[in-house]
């Protein structure tokens, strides 16, 4: 997960996406703590968003937000996820939904 995010920050998006997808799958298989799953899924969503794969990023951010809400993750983390979800929705011209997320 950490390597995948480092690759994303270096704009090595193909490698990052592959690593983060593997990490998400692994964390689902081993039943990792919800906070860990949410963090990895968030990073994958951000990687997808930066590649302009907005539909996939939207789905990943929605799943992240669902986990963050049920796991009672900090309001700050949820706000960041909502912000990036809003950006994805805006890029897809889903303006009403985007506005709700960006408020």
mmCIF file of N, CA and C in Angstrom:
data_model
loop_
_atom_site.group_PDB
_atom_site.id
_atom_site.type_symbol
_atom_site.label_atom_id
_atom_site.label_comp_id
_atom_site.label_asym_id
_atom_site.label_seq_id
_atom_site.Cartn_x
_atom_site.Cartn_y
_atom_site.Cartn_z
ATOM 1 N N UNK A 1 0.828 -1.187 0.000
ATOM 2 C CA UNK A 1 0.000 0.000 0.000
ATOM 3 C C UNK A 1 0.871 1.249 0.000
ATOM 4 N N UNK A 2 1.895 1.277 0.835
ATOM 5 C CA UNK A 2 2.763 2.447 0.926
ATOM 6 C C UNK A 2 3.531 2.642 -0.380
ATOM 7 N N UNK A 3 4.037 1.546 -0.938
ATOM 8 C CA UNK A 3 4.760 1.634 -2.199
ATOM 9 C C UNK A 3 3.838 2.123 -3.310
ATOM 10 N N UNK A 4 2.613 1.634 -3.337
ATOM 11 C CA UNK A 4 1.654 2.079 -4.343
ATOM 12 C C UNK A 4 1.395 3.571 -4.264
ATOM 13 N N UNK A 5 1.281 4.094 -3.047
ATOM 14 C CA UNK A 5 1.042 5.530 -2.906
ATOM 15 C C UNK A 5 2.292 6.331 -3.264
ATOM 16 N N UNK A 6 3.471 5.809 -2.931
ATOM 17 C CA UNK A 6 4.720 6.492 -3.327
ATOM 18 C C UNK A 6 4.824 6.573 -4.847
ATOM 19 N N UNK A 7 4.472 5.487 -5.520
ATOM 20 C CA UNK A 7 4.500 5.483 -6.981
ATOM 21 C C UNK A 7 3.501 6.498 -7.542
ATOM 22 N N UNK A 8 2.352 6.608 -6.903
ATOM 23 C CA UNK A 8 1.348 7.592 -7.337
ATOM 24 C C UNK A 8 1.906 9.003 -7.204
ATOM 25 N N UNK A 9 2.549 9.271 -6.097
ATOM 26 C CA UNK A 9 3.102 10.603 -5.874
ATOM 27 C C UNK A 9 4.215 10.927 -6.875
ATOM 28 N N UNK A 10 4.843 9.887 -7.416
ATOM 29 C CA UNK A 10 5.869 10.074 -8.453
ATOM 30 C C UNK A 10 5.248 10.068 -9.851
ATOM 31 N N UNK A 11 3.942 10.023 -9.901
ATOM 32 C CA UNK A 11 3.170 10.005 -11.150
ATOM 33 C C UNK A 11 3.454 8.774 -11.998
ATOM 34 N N UNK A 12 3.776 7.679 -11.349
ATOM 35 C CA UNK A 12 3.932 6.379 -12.017
ATOM 36 C C UNK A 12 2.604 5.642 -11.839
ATOM 37 N N UNK A 13 1.598 6.143 -12.536
ATOM 38 C CA UNK A 13 0.226 5.746 -12.262
ATOM 39 C C UNK A 13 -0.084 4.290 -12.592
ATOM 40 N N UNK A 14 0.449 3.761 -13.681
ATOM 41 C CA UNK A 14 0.158 2.367 -14.026
ATOM 42 C C UNK A 14 0.674 1.420 -12.945
ATOM 43 N N UNK A 15 1.902 1.637 -12.522
ATOM 44 C CA UNK A 15 2.491 0.805 -11.464
ATOM 45 C C UNK A 15 1.742 0.995 -10.152
ATOM 46 N N UNK A 16 1.426 2.235 -9.842
ATOM 47 C CA UNK A 16 0.713 2.542 -8.613
ATOM 48 C C UNK A 16 -0.648 1.865 -8.585
ATOM 49 N N UNK A 17 -1.393 1.990 -9.675
ATOM 50 C CA UNK A 17 -2.721 1.388 -9.738
ATOM 51 C C UNK A 17 -2.639 -0.124 -9.523
ATOM 52 N N UNK A 18 -1.687 -0.762 -10.175
ATOM 53 C CA UNK A 18 -1.528 -2.211 -10.035
ATOM 54 C C UNK A 18 -1.238 -2.593 -8.582
ATOM 55 N N UNK A 19 -0.300 -1.887 -7.962
ATOM 56 C CA UNK A 19 0.066 -2.185 -6.566
ATOM 57 C C UNK A 19 -1.107 -1.953 -5.615
ATOM 58 N N UNK A 20 -1.815 -0.844 -5.830
ATOM 59 C CA UNK A 20 -2.927 -0.521 -4.940
ATOM 60 C C UNK A 20 -4.093 -1.490 -5.124
ATOM 61 N N UNK A 21 -4.352 -1.914 -6.349
ATOM 62 C CA UNK A 21 -5.404 -2.925 -6.573
ATOM 63 C C UNK A 21 -5.048 -4.231 -5.859
ATOM 64 N N UNK A 22 -3.782 -4.627 -5.923
ATOM 65 C CA UNK A 22 -3.339 -5.833 -5.216
ATOM 66 C C UNK A 22 -3.509 -5.673 -3.713
ATOM 67 N N UNK A 23 -3.179 -4.492 -3.198
ATOM 68 C CA UNK A 23 -3.309 -4.241 -1.760
ATOM 69 C C UNK A 23 -4.771 -4.284 -1.331
ATOM 70 N N UNK A 24 -5.662 -3.690 -2.133
ATOM 71 C CA UNK A 24 -7.097 -3.726 -1.817
ATOM 72 C C UNK A 24 -7.570 -5.171 -1.775
ATOM 73 N N UNK A 25 -7.211 -5.959 -2.785
ATOM 74 C CA UNK A 25 -7.615 -7.370 -2.822
ATOM 75 C C UNK A 25 -7.079 -8.135 -1.622
ATOM 76 N N UNK A 26 -5.818 -7.894 -1.279
ATOM 77 C CA UNK A 26 -5.209 -8.587 -0.152
ATOM 78 C C UNK A 26 -5.900 -8.217 1.162
ATOM 79 N N UNK A 27 -6.182 -6.939 1.337
ATOM 80 C CA UNK A 27 -6.815 -6.501 2.581
ATOM 81 C C UNK A 27 -8.231 -7.061 2.708
ATOM 82 N N UNK A 28 -8.916 -7.231 1.593
ATOM 83 C CA UNK A 28 -10.243 -7.856 1.624
ATOM 84 C C UNK A 28 -10.125 -9.328 1.997
ATOM 85 N N UNK A 29 -9.102 -10.005 1.463
ATOM 86 C CA UNK A 29 -8.909 -11.432 1.706
ATOM 87 C C UNK A 29 -8.574 -11.719 3.159
ATOM 88 N N UNK A 30 -7.705 -10.910 3.744
ATOM 89 C CA UNK A 30 -7.263 -11.167 5.120
ATOM 90 C C UNK A 30 -8.140 -10.455 6.151
ATOM 91 N N UNK A 31 -9.190 -9.823 5.694
ATOM 92 C CA UNK A 31 -10.103 -9.110 6.588
ATOM 93 C C UNK A 31 -9.357 -8.081 7.437
ATOM 94 N N UNK A 32 -8.635 -7.198 6.772
ATOM 95 C CA UNK A 32 -7.879 -6.134 7.439
ATOM 96 C C UNK A 32 -8.829 -5.188 8.169
ATOM 97 N N UNK A 33 -8.321 -4.442 9.139
ATOM 98 C CA UNK A 33 -9.161 -3.460 9.838
ATOM 99 C C UNK A 33 -9.775 -2.465 8.846
ATOM 100 N N UNK A 34 -11.003 -2.034 9.109
ATOM 101 C CA UNK A 34 -11.694 -1.127 8.188
ATOM 102 C C UNK A 34 -10.903 0.134 7.858
ATOM 103 N N UNK A 35 -10.197 0.684 8.848
ATOM 104 C CA UNK A 35 -9.435 1.906 8.615
ATOM 105 C C UNK A 35 -8.333 1.680 7.587
ATOM 106 N N UNK A 36 -7.698 0.507 7.641
ATOM 107 C CA UNK A 36 -6.652 0.180 6.667
ATOM 108 C C UNK A 36 -7.241 0.030 5.273
ATOM 109 N N UNK A 37 -8.377 -0.673 5.188
ATOM 110 C CA UNK A 37 -9.042 -0.842 3.898
ATOM 111 C C UNK A 37 -9.412 0.515 3.309
ATOM 112 N N UNK A 38 -9.973 1.383 4.143
ATOM 113 C CA UNK A 38 -10.400 2.701 3.670
ATOM 114 C C UNK A 38 -9.215 3.505 3.157
ATOM 115 N N UNK A 39 -8.100 3.454 3.846
ATOM 116 C CA UNK A 39 -6.911 4.201 3.424
ATOM 117 C C UNK A 39 -6.414 3.718 2.071
ATOM 118 N N UNK A 40 -6.322 2.415 1.907
ATOM 119 C CA UNK A 40 -5.840 1.854 0.647
ATOM 120 C C UNK A 40 -6.803 2.181 -0.489
ATOM 121 N N UNK A 41 -8.087 2.038 -0.234
ATOM 122 C CA UNK A 41 -9.089 2.331 -1.262
ATOM 123 C C UNK A 41 -9.072 3.814 -1.620
ATOM 124 N N UNK A 42 -8.860 4.663 -0.629
ATOM 125 C CA UNK A 42 -8.749 6.095 -0.897
ATOM 126 C C UNK A 42 -7.581 6.374 -1.845
ATOM 127 N N UNK A 43 -6.426 5.778 -1.557
ATOM 128 C CA UNK A 43 -5.243 5.998 -2.403
ATOM 129 C C UNK A 43 -5.481 5.481 -3.820
ATOM 130 N N UNK A 44 -6.167 4.337 -3.938
ATOM 131 C CA UNK A 44 -6.490 3.824 -5.273
ATOM 132 C C UNK A 44 -7.447 4.779 -5.981
ATOM 133 N N UNK A 45 -8.427 5.283 -5.268
ATOM 134 C CA UNK A 45 -9.345 6.259 -5.858
ATOM 135 C C UNK A 45 -8.621 7.501 -6.334
ATOM 136 N N UNK A 46 -7.682 7.957 -5.553
ATOM 137 C CA UNK A 46 -6.913 9.150 -5.932
ATOM 138 C C UNK A 46 -6.041 8.856 -7.156
ATOM 139 N N UNK A 47 -5.455 7.676 -7.210
ATOM 140 C CA UNK A 47 -4.656 7.285 -8.380
ATOM 141 C C UNK A 47 -5.531 7.265 -9.631
ATOM 142 N N UNK A 48 -6.711 6.692 -9.517
ATOM 143 C CA UNK A 48 -7.643 6.636 -10.653
ATOM 144 C C UNK A 48 -8.084 8.043 -11.063
ATOM 145 N N UNK A 49 -8.360 8.886 -10.075
ATOM 146 C CA UNK A 49 -8.786 10.255 -10.367
ATOM 147 C C UNK A 49 -7.696 11.007 -11.125
ATOM 148 N N UNK A 50 -6.459 10.828 -10.703
ATOM 149 C CA UNK A 50 -5.355 11.526 -11.357
ATOM 150 C C UNK A 50 -5.125 11.031 -12.781
ATOM 151 N N UNK A 51 -5.608 9.831 -13.075
ATOM 152 C CA UNK A 51 -5.520 9.295 -14.438
ATOM 153 C C UNK A 51 -6.775 9.633 -15.247
ATOM 154 N N UNK A 52 -7.652 10.400 -14.649
ATOM 155 C CA UNK A 52 -8.922 10.791 -15.256
ATOM 156 C C UNK A 52 -9.840 9.603 -15.507
ATOM 157 N N UNK A 53 -9.727 8.589 -14.691
ATOM 158 C CA UNK A 53 -10.645 7.442 -14.704
ATOM 159 C C UNK A 53 -11.727 7.743 -13.665
ATOM 160 N N UNK A 54 -12.521 8.761 -13.977
ATOM 161 C CA UNK A 54 -13.421 9.330 -12.982
ATOM 162 C C UNK A 54 -14.517 8.372 -12.521
ATOM 163 N N UNK A 55 -15.034 7.554 -13.417
ATOM 164 C CA UNK A 55 -16.093 6.621 -13.035
ATOM 165 C C UNK A 55 -15.571 5.602 -12.026
ATOM 166 N N UNK A 56 -14.397 5.035 -12.298
ATOM 167 C CA UNK A 56 -13.799 4.076 -11.370
ATOM 168 C C UNK A 56 -13.409 4.750 -10.059
ATOM 169 N N UNK A 57 -12.866 5.947 -10.149
ATOM 170 C CA UNK A 57 -12.479 6.688 -8.950
ATOM 171 C C UNK A 57 -13.706 6.987 -8.102
ATOM 172 N N UNK A 58 -14.792 7.382 -8.760
ATOM 173 C CA UNK A 58 -16.037 7.662 -8.025
ATOM 174 C C UNK A 58 -16.459 6.441 -7.209
ATOM 175 N N UNK A 59 -16.449 5.274 -7.841
ATOM 176 C CA UNK A 59 -16.855 4.055 -7.140
ATOM 177 C C UNK A 59 -15.924 3.754 -5.967
ATOM 178 N N UNK A 60 -14.641 3.965 -6.154
ATOM 179 C CA UNK A 60 -13.691 3.692 -5.081
ATOM 180 C C UNK A 60 -13.886 4.668 -3.922
ATOM 181 N N UNK A 61 -14.103 5.951 -4.230
ATOM 182 C CA UNK A 61 -14.336 6.932 -3.168
ATOM 183 C C UNK A 61 -15.659 6.653 -2.452
ATOM 184 N N UNK A 62 -16.679 6.210 -3.175
ATOM 185 C CA UNK A 62 -17.961 5.870 -2.528
ATOM 186 C C UNK A 62 -17.776 4.700 -1.560
ATOM 187 N N UNK A 63 -17.033 3.687 -1.977
ATOM 188 C CA UNK A 63 -16.766 2.550 -1.092
ATOM 189 C C UNK A 63 -15.945 2.987 0.118
ATOM 190 N N UNK A 64 -14.971 3.858 -0.120
ATOM 191 C CA UNK A 64 -14.146 4.375 0.974
ATOM 192 C C UNK A 64 -15.016 5.119 1.979
ATOM 193 N N UNK A 65 -15.870 5.984 1.471
ATOM 194 C CA UNK A 65 -16.739 6.779 2.335
ATOM 195 C C UNK A 65 -17.678 5.889 3.151
ATOM 196 N N UNK A 66 -18.170 4.835 2.532
ATOM 197 C CA UNK A 66 -19.054 3.901 3.242
ATOM 198 C C UNK A 66 -18.310 3.243 4.407
ATOM 199 N N UNK A 67 -17.086 2.795 4.147
ATOM 200 C CA UNK A 67 -16.283 2.188 5.216
ATOM 201 C C UNK A 67 -15.962 3.209 6.289
ATOM 202 N N UNK A 68 -15.560 4.410 5.877
ATOM 203 C CA UNK A 68 -15.211 5.448 6.856
ATOM 204 C C UNK A 68 -16.400 5.796 7.738
ATOM 205 N N UNK A 69 -17.584 5.803 7.167
ATOM 206 C CA UNK A 69 -18.782 6.137 7.935
ATOM 207 C C UNK A 69 -19.122 5.034 8.931
ATOM 208 N N UNK A 70 -19.122 3.784 8.477
ATOM 209 C CA UNK A 70 -19.481 2.678 9.378
ATOM 210 C C UNK A 70 -18.393 2.405 10.407
ATOM 211 N N UNK A 71 -17.134 2.680 10.075
ATOM 212 C CA UNK A 71 -16.025 2.428 11.005
ATOM 213 C C UNK A 71 -15.766 3.618 11.919
ATOM 214 N N UNK A 72 -16.569 4.657 11.759
ATOM 215 C CA UNK A 72 -16.435 5.857 12.591
ATOM 216 C C UNK A 72 -15.036 6.480 12.477
ATOM 217 N N UNK A 73 -14.548 6.561 11.248
ATOM 218 C CA UNK A 73 -13.259 7.205 10.967
ATOM 219 C C UNK A 73 -13.427 8.714 11.173
ATOM 220 N N UNK A 74 -12.359 9.410 11.419
ATOM 221 C CA UNK A 74 -12.415 10.836 11.743
ATOM 222 C C UNK A 74 -13.173 11.645 10.691
ATOM 223 N N UNK A 75 -13.802 12.692 11.159
ATOM 224 C CA UNK A 75 -14.541 13.586 10.264
ATOM 225 C C UNK A 75 -13.613 14.214 9.234
ATOM 226 N N UNK A 76 -12.373 14.475 9.605
ATOM 227 C CA UNK A 76 -11.401 15.064 8.670
ATOM 228 C C UNK A 76 -11.129 14.120 7.505
ATOM 229 N N UNK A 77 -10.954 12.844 7.791
ATOM 230 C CA UNK A 77 -10.722 11.864 6.720
ATOM 231 C C UNK A 77 -11.935 11.754 5.809
ATOM 232 N N UNK A 78 -13.120 11.721 6.404
ATOM 233 C CA UNK A 78 -14.352 11.653 5.599
ATOM 234 C C UNK A 78 -14.492 12.892 4.729
ATOM 235 N N UNK A 79 -14.122 14.056 5.249
ATOM 236 C CA UNK A 79 -14.228 15.303 4.480
ATOM 237 C C UNK A 79 -13.301 15.272 3.265
ATOM 238 N N UNK A 80 -12.112 14.733 3.425
ATOM 239 C CA UNK A 80 -11.173 14.640 2.304
ATOM 240 C C UNK A 80 -11.718 13.695 1.237
ATOM 241 N N UNK A 81 -12.260 12.567 1.672
ATOM 242 C CA UNK A 81 -12.846 11.621 0.726
ATOM 243 C C UNK A 81 -14.024 12.247 -0.003
ATOM 244 N N UNK A 82 -14.876 12.948 0.732
ATOM 245 C CA UNK A 82 -16.028 13.611 0.115
ATOM 246 C C UNK A 82 -15.572 14.666 -0.893
ATOM 247 N N UNK A 83 -14.521 15.391 -0.563
ATOM 248 C CA UNK A 83 -13.990 16.404 -1.474
ATOM 249 C C UNK A 83 -13.549 15.767 -2.795
ATOM 250 N N UNK A 84 -12.771 14.690 -2.701
ATOM 251 C CA UNK A 84 -12.283 14.045 -3.921
ATOM 252 C C UNK A 84 -13.406 13.361 -4.684
ATOM 253 N N UNK A 85 -14.390 12.827 -3.982
ATOM 254 C CA UNK A 85 -15.571 12.285 -4.651
ATOM 255 C C UNK A 85 -16.291 13.403 -5.388
ATOM 256 N N UNK A 86 -16.417 14.552 -4.759
ATOM 257 C CA UNK A 86 -17.043 15.705 -5.398
ATOM 258 C C UNK A 86 -16.315 16.133 -6.660
ATOM 259 N N UNK A 87 -14.989 16.098 -6.637
ATOM 260 C CA UNK A 87 -14.206 16.446 -7.824
ATOM 261 C C UNK A 87 -14.488 15.463 -8.966
ATOM 262 N N UNK A 88 -14.585 14.175 -8.627
ATOM 263 C CA UNK A 88 -14.890 13.166 -9.655
ATOM 264 C C UNK A 88 -16.274 13.388 -10.249
ATOM 265 N N UNK A 89 -17.221 13.675 -9.391
ATOM 266 C CA UNK A 89 -18.586 13.912 -9.860
ATOM 267 C C UNK A 89 -18.641 15.149 -10.751
ATOM 268 N N UNK A 90 -17.923 16.184 -10.365
ATOM 269 C CA UNK A 90 -17.875 17.406 -11.168
ATOM 270 C C UNK A 90 -17.305 17.117 -12.553
ATOM 271 N N UNK A 91 -16.241 16.345 -12.616
ATOM 272 C CA UNK A 91 -15.615 16.003 -13.899
ATOM 273 C C UNK A 91 -16.559 15.203 -14.797
ATOM 274 N N UNK A 92 -17.496 14.493 -14.165
ATOM 275 C CA UNK A 92 -18.462 13.704 -14.926
ATOM 276 C C UNK A 92 -19.755 14.491 -15.184
ATOM 277 N N UNK A 93 -19.726 15.762 -14.845
ATOM 278 C CA UNK A 93 -20.864 16.666 -15.031
ATOM 279 C C UNK A 93 -22.086 16.261 -14.207
ATOM 280 N N UNK A 94 -21.840 15.638 -13.069
ATOM 281 C CA UNK A 94 -22.885 15.288 -12.113
ATOM 282 C C UNK A 94 -22.898 16.399 -11.054
ATOM 283 N N UNK A 95 -23.308 17.571 -11.509
ATOM 284 C CA UNK A 95 -23.105 18.788 -10.721
ATOM 285 C C UNK A 95 -23.877 18.818 -9.412
ATOM 286 N N UNK A 96 -25.114 18.326 -9.396
ATOM 287 C CA UNK A 96 -25.888 18.377 -8.153
ATOM 288 C C UNK A 96 -25.257 17.505 -7.082
ATOM 289 N N UNK A 97 -24.858 16.281 -7.463
ATOM 290 C CA UNK A 97 -24.193 15.407 -6.514
ATOM 291 C C UNK A 97 -22.849 15.993 -6.077
ATOM 292 N N UNK A 98 -22.130 16.556 -7.024
ATOM 293 C CA UNK A 98 -20.825 17.159 -6.700
ATOM 294 C C UNK A 98 -20.991 18.278 -5.684
ATOM 295 N N UNK A 99 -22.006 19.106 -5.887
ATOM 296 C CA UNK A 99 -22.238 20.214 -4.966
ATOM 297 C C UNK A 99 -22.494 19.698 -3.550
ATOM 298 N N UNK A 100 -23.259 18.620 -3.425
ATOM 299 C CA UNK A 100 -23.541 18.049 -2.103
ATOM 300 C C UNK A 100 -22.265 17.577 -1.426
ATOM 301 N N UNK A 101 -21.377 16.970 -2.195
ATOM 302 C CA UNK A 101 -20.131 16.462 -1.613
ATOM 303 C C UNK A 101 -19.166 17.583 -1.272
ATOM 304 N N UNK A 102 -19.207 18.667 -2.028
ATOM 305 C CA UNK A 102 -18.230 19.740 -1.848
ATOM 306 C C UNK A 102 -18.675 20.790 -0.838
ATOM 307 N N UNK A 103 -19.865 20.655 -0.310
ATOM 308 C CA UNK A 103 -20.342 21.633 0.701
ATOM 309 C C UNK A 103 -19.664 21.435 2.021
#
